[in-house]
C-alpha cells in the first residue's frame, strides 16, 4: 500500500499544537479592516483552535503525518 501524503493546501492552512489541536486562520479578514471596530481587528490577528469534530477530520484526511 502506498504512503499517505499530506495535502499541500492543508500544510499552508492548518497547524497542530503540541497537544494535537488544529489551529487555523479565520476567513474574511484579509482586507477592508480599516472600517471594522478596533477589537475586531485585534481578534483577527490571532489563529483560532478548530472545533474537535472538524479537527478529527482534518487530522485524519488532510494531515495524516501530523505536520
mmCIF file of C-alpha atoms in Angstrom:
data_model
loop_
_atom_site.group_PDB
_atom_site.id
_atom_site.type_symbol
_atom_site.label_atom_id
_atom_site.label_comp_id
_atom_site.label_asym_id
_atom_site.label_seq_id
_atom_site.Cartn_x
_atom_site.Cartn_y
_atom_site.Cartn_z
ATOM 1 C CA UNK A 1 0.000 0.000 0.000
ATOM 2 C CA UNK A 2 1.423 3.442 -0.880
ATOM 3 C CA UNK A 3 2.362 6.052 1.677
ATOM 4 C CA UNK A 4 -0.266 8.521 2.820
ATOM 5 C CA UNK A 5 0.596 12.004 1.646
ATOM 6 C CA UNK A 6 -0.238 15.250 3.396
ATOM 7 C CA UNK A 7 -2.455 17.557 1.329
ATOM 8 C CA UNK A 8 -0.404 20.529 0.143
ATOM 9 C CA UNK A 9 -3.201 23.031 0.739
ATOM 10 C CA UNK A 10 -3.666 21.796 4.294
ATOM 11 C CA UNK A 11 0.022 22.334 5.064
ATOM 12 C CA UNK A 12 -0.436 26.040 4.349
ATOM 13 C CA UNK A 13 -3.756 26.475 6.164
ATOM 14 C CA UNK A 14 -3.562 24.356 9.317
ATOM 15 C CA UNK A 15 -1.038 23.687 12.038
ATOM 16 C CA UNK A 16 -1.080 21.351 15.012
ATOM 17 C CA UNK A 17 -0.412 22.297 18.618
ATOM 18 C CA UNK A 18 1.673 20.142 20.943
ATOM 19 C CA UNK A 19 -1.492 18.552 22.329
ATOM 20 C CA UNK A 20 -2.805 17.730 18.827
ATOM 21 C CA UNK A 21 -5.365 20.505 18.435
ATOM 22 C CA UNK A 22 -5.729 22.084 14.997
ATOM 23 C CA UNK A 23 -5.100 25.815 14.613
ATOM 24 C CA UNK A 24 -6.325 27.837 11.633
ATOM 25 C CA UNK A 25 -6.639 31.436 10.479
ATOM 26 C CA UNK A 26 -10.290 32.521 10.105
ATOM 27 C CA UNK A 27 -11.555 33.639 6.713
ATOM 28 C CA UNK A 28 -12.717 37.092 5.539
ATOM 29 C CA UNK A 29 -10.047 39.036 7.390
ATOM 30 C CA UNK A 30 -7.525 39.912 4.712
ATOM 31 C CA UNK A 31 -8.532 43.425 3.658
ATOM 32 C CA UNK A 32 -11.118 46.107 4.382
ATOM 33 C CA UNK A 33 -10.364 46.008 8.080
ATOM 34 C CA UNK A 34 -9.992 49.784 8.428
ATOM 35 C CA UNK A 35 -13.753 50.174 8.613
ATOM 36 C CA UNK A 36 -14.113 47.478 11.293
ATOM 37 C CA UNK A 37 -14.049 48.096 15.061
ATOM 38 C CA UNK A 38 -10.674 48.024 16.810
ATOM 39 C CA UNK A 39 -11.482 44.987 18.924
ATOM 40 C CA UNK A 40 -12.463 43.004 15.827
ATOM 41 C CA UNK A 41 -9.150 43.895 14.186
ATOM 42 C CA UNK A 42 -7.228 42.730 17.240
ATOM 43 C CA UNK A 43 -9.125 39.438 17.349
ATOM 44 C CA UNK A 44 -8.438 38.809 13.664
ATOM 45 C CA UNK A 45 -4.676 38.811 14.180
ATOM 46 C CA UNK A 46 -4.520 35.527 16.029
ATOM 47 C CA UNK A 47 -5.204 31.993 14.947
ATOM 48 C CA UNK A 48 -8.119 30.051 16.378
ATOM 49 C CA UNK A 49 -8.457 26.474 17.578
ATOM 50 C CA UNK A 50 -10.778 24.366 15.471
ATOM 51 C CA UNK A 51 -13.772 22.537 16.951
ATOM 52 C CA UNK A 52 -12.929 18.961 17.855
ATOM 53 C CA UNK A 53 -15.468 17.431 15.428
ATOM 54 C CA UNK A 54 -13.851 19.225 12.489
ATOM 55 C CA UNK A 55 -10.326 18.749 13.793
ATOM 56 C CA UNK A 56 -10.726 14.957 13.721
ATOM 57 C CA UNK A 57 -11.442 15.077 10.003
ATOM 58 C CA UNK A 58 -8.553 17.449 9.283
ATOM 59 C CA UNK A 59 -6.078 15.260 11.171
ATOM 60 C CA UNK A 60 -7.329 12.074 9.547
ATOM 61 C CA UNK A 61 -7.751 13.117 5.917
ATOM 62 C CA UNK A 62 -5.520 16.146 5.403
ATOM 63 C CA UNK A 63 -2.673 15.902 7.943
ATOM 64 C CA UNK A 64 -2.056 12.179 8.446
ATOM 65 C CA UNK A 65 1.638 12.719 9.140
ATOM 66 C CA UNK A 66 0.984 15.403 11.747
ATOM 67 C CA UNK A 67 2.742 18.463 10.388
#
